[in-house]
Amino acid sequence: MKLNFKTLNKLMISKYKATTISKQQFKDMLYGLNRTDLSDNISELTEGIIKTENTVFYMINDVKVLNDNCKCLNPKMFPNGKVLAAPLSMFYPYILFVVEKSEDGKNVINYAKWGSFADNIFDELAELNNQ
């Protein structure tokens, strides 16, 4: 992978209005609050996708961005096609995105996302990687 971190960061912040969050916030948002039974090991928290602690955690939760760029994987949740700004049971009203950076922080080694939406983020990153 030859994806430049600055390029990815610009996409996340400019187009997706992502905010950076802490590892603890990521853990709480993905697995629930006060989960003392879970390790803080990054590999375990990311299901083995991310291997090092040299990571940046993003959250995409802007309702307009989600409605303009993403669609809910379960159409029964939002029959009108629009995302609501309130958390619902068994639904993440946001996308969590984790980026693993190279040792020098300039390039992306790996990335992963979690959420209840279909989107084009991976396709956009693949295109950027091929440029």
PDB file of N, CA and C in Angstrom, residues 10-19 59-62 65-66 69-70 95 119-122 124:
ATOM      1  N   LYS A  10      -7.120  14.094   4.766  1.00  0.00           N
ATOM      2  CA  LYS A  10      -7.866  15.153   4.081  1.00  0.00           C
ATOM      3  C   LYS A  10      -9.240  14.648   3.631  1.00  0.00           C
ATOM      4  N   LEU A  11      -9.287  13.440   3.060  1.00  0.00           N
ATOM      5  CA  LEU A  11     -10.566  12.857   2.644  1.00  0.00           C
ATOM      6  C   LEU A  11     -11.498  12.699   3.846  1.00  0.00           C
ATOM      7  N   MET A  12     -10.979  12.155   4.924  1.00  0.00           N
ATOM      8  CA  MET A  12     -11.815  11.909   6.098  1.00  0.00           C
ATOM      9  C   MET A  12     -12.364  13.212   6.685  1.00  0.00           C
ATOM     10  N   ILE A  13     -11.523  14.222   6.758  1.00  0.00           N
ATOM     11  CA  ILE A  13     -11.951  15.471   7.387  1.00  0.00           C
ATOM     12  C   ILE A  13     -12.759  16.346   6.438  1.00  0.00           C
ATOM     13  N   SER A  14     -12.333  16.436   5.185  1.00  0.00           N
ATOM     14  CA  SER A  14     -13.021  17.318   4.241  1.00  0.00           C
ATOM     15  C   SER A  14     -14.362  16.752   3.783  1.00  0.00           C
ATOM     16  N   LYS A  15     -14.340  15.577   3.203  1.00  0.00           N
ATOM     17  CA  LYS A  15     -15.575  15.021   2.639  1.00  0.00           C
ATOM     18  C   LYS A  15     -16.489  14.418   3.703  1.00  0.00           C
ATOM     19  N   TYR A  16     -15.906  13.630   4.608  1.00  0.00           N
ATOM     20  CA  TYR A  16     -16.724  12.893   5.572  1.00  0.00           C
ATOM     21  C   TYR A  16     -16.900  13.598   6.916  1.00  0.00           C
ATOM     22  N   LYS A  17     -16.306  14.769   7.062  1.00  0.00           N
ATOM     23  CA  LYS A  17     -16.442  15.563   8.301  1.00  0.00           C
ATOM     24  C   LYS A  17     -16.129  14.726   9.545  1.00  0.00           C
ATOM     25  N   ALA A  18     -15.154  13.842   9.413  1.00  0.00           N
ATOM     26  CA  ALA A  18     -14.777  12.958  10.516  1.00  0.00           C
ATOM     27  C   ALA A  18     -14.057  13.740  11.611  1.00  0.00           C
ATOM     28  N   THR A  19     -14.242  13.285  12.814  1.00  0.00           N
ATOM     29  CA  THR A  19     -13.490  13.827  13.943  1.00  0.00           C
ATOM     30  C   THR A  19     -12.598  12.716  14.482  1.00  0.00           C
ATOM     31  N   MET A  59     -14.305   9.185  13.750  1.00  0.00           N
ATOM     32  CA  MET A  59     -15.729   8.931  13.844  1.00  0.00           C
ATOM     33  C   MET A  59     -16.425   9.838  12.838  1.00  0.00           C
ATOM     34  N   ILE A  60     -17.287   9.252  12.012  1.00  0.00           N
ATOM     35  CA  ILE A  60     -18.109  10.010  11.071  1.00  0.00           C
ATOM     36  C   ILE A  60     -19.533   9.947  11.619  1.00  0.00           C
ATOM     37  N   ASN A  61     -20.030  11.092  12.062  1.00  0.00           N
ATOM     38  CA  ASN A  61     -21.381  11.089  12.622  1.00  0.00           C
ATOM     39  C   ASN A  61     -22.211  12.289  12.192  1.00  0.00           C
ATOM     40  N   ASP A  62     -21.747  13.017  11.225  1.00  0.00           N
ATOM     41  CA  ASP A  62     -22.502  14.147  10.701  1.00  0.00           C
ATOM     42  C   ASP A  62     -23.692  13.590   9.905  1.00  0.00           C
ATOM     43  N   VAL A  65     -23.738  14.360   6.167  1.00  0.00           N
ATOM     44  CA  VAL A  65     -22.714  13.587   5.454  1.00  0.00           C
ATOM     45  C   VAL A  65     -23.171  12.143   5.281  1.00  0.00           C
ATOM     46  N   LEU A  66     -23.705  11.567   6.339  1.00  0.00           N
ATOM     47  CA  LEU A  66     -24.192  10.183   6.251  1.00  0.00           C
ATOM     48  C   LEU A  66     -25.326  10.066   5.233  1.00  0.00           C
ATOM     49  N   ASN A  69     -23.804  10.545   1.612  1.00  0.00           N
ATOM     50  CA  ASN A  69     -22.755   9.647   1.129  1.00  0.00           C
ATOM     51  C   ASN A  69     -22.934   8.177   1.491  1.00  0.00           C
ATOM     52  N   CYS A  70     -23.854   7.887   2.353  1.00  0.00           N
ATOM     53  CA  CYS A  70     -23.964   6.527   2.856  1.00  0.00           C
ATOM     54  C   CYS A  70     -25.428   6.101   2.874  1.00  0.00           C
ATOM     55  N   ILE A  95     -20.001   6.004  11.732  1.00  0.00           N
ATOM     56  CA  ILE A  95     -19.014   5.076  11.196  1.00  0.00           C
ATOM     57  C   ILE A  95     -17.731   5.293  11.982  1.00  0.00           C
ATOM     58  N   ASP A 119     -21.043   2.429   2.077  1.00  0.00           N
ATOM     59  CA  ASP A 119     -20.443   3.688   1.640  1.00  0.00           C
ATOM     60  C   ASP A 119     -19.353   3.383   0.625  1.00  0.00           C
ATOM     61  N   ASN A 120     -18.713   4.413   0.141  1.00  0.00           N
ATOM     62  CA  ASN A 120     -17.662   4.265  -0.861  1.00  0.00           C
ATOM     63  C   ASN A 120     -16.275   4.572  -0.320  1.00  0.00           C
ATOM     64  N   ILE A 121     -16.101   4.595   0.982  1.00  0.00           N
ATOM     65  CA  ILE A 121     -14.812   4.981   1.549  1.00  0.00           C
ATOM     66  C   ILE A 121     -13.692   4.061   1.061  1.00  0.00           C
ATOM     67  N   PHE A 122     -13.881   2.755   1.122  1.00  0.00           N
ATOM     68  CA  PHE A 122     -12.834   1.832   0.682  1.00  0.00           C
ATOM     69  C   PHE A 122     -12.516   2.016  -0.797  1.00  0.00           C
ATOM     70  N   GLU A 124     -12.881   4.772  -2.554  1.00  0.00           N
ATOM     71  CA  GLU A 124     -12.158   6.039  -2.703  1.00  0.00           C
ATOM     72  C   GLU A 124     -10.699   5.892  -2.284  1.00  0.00           C
TER      73      GLU A 124
END
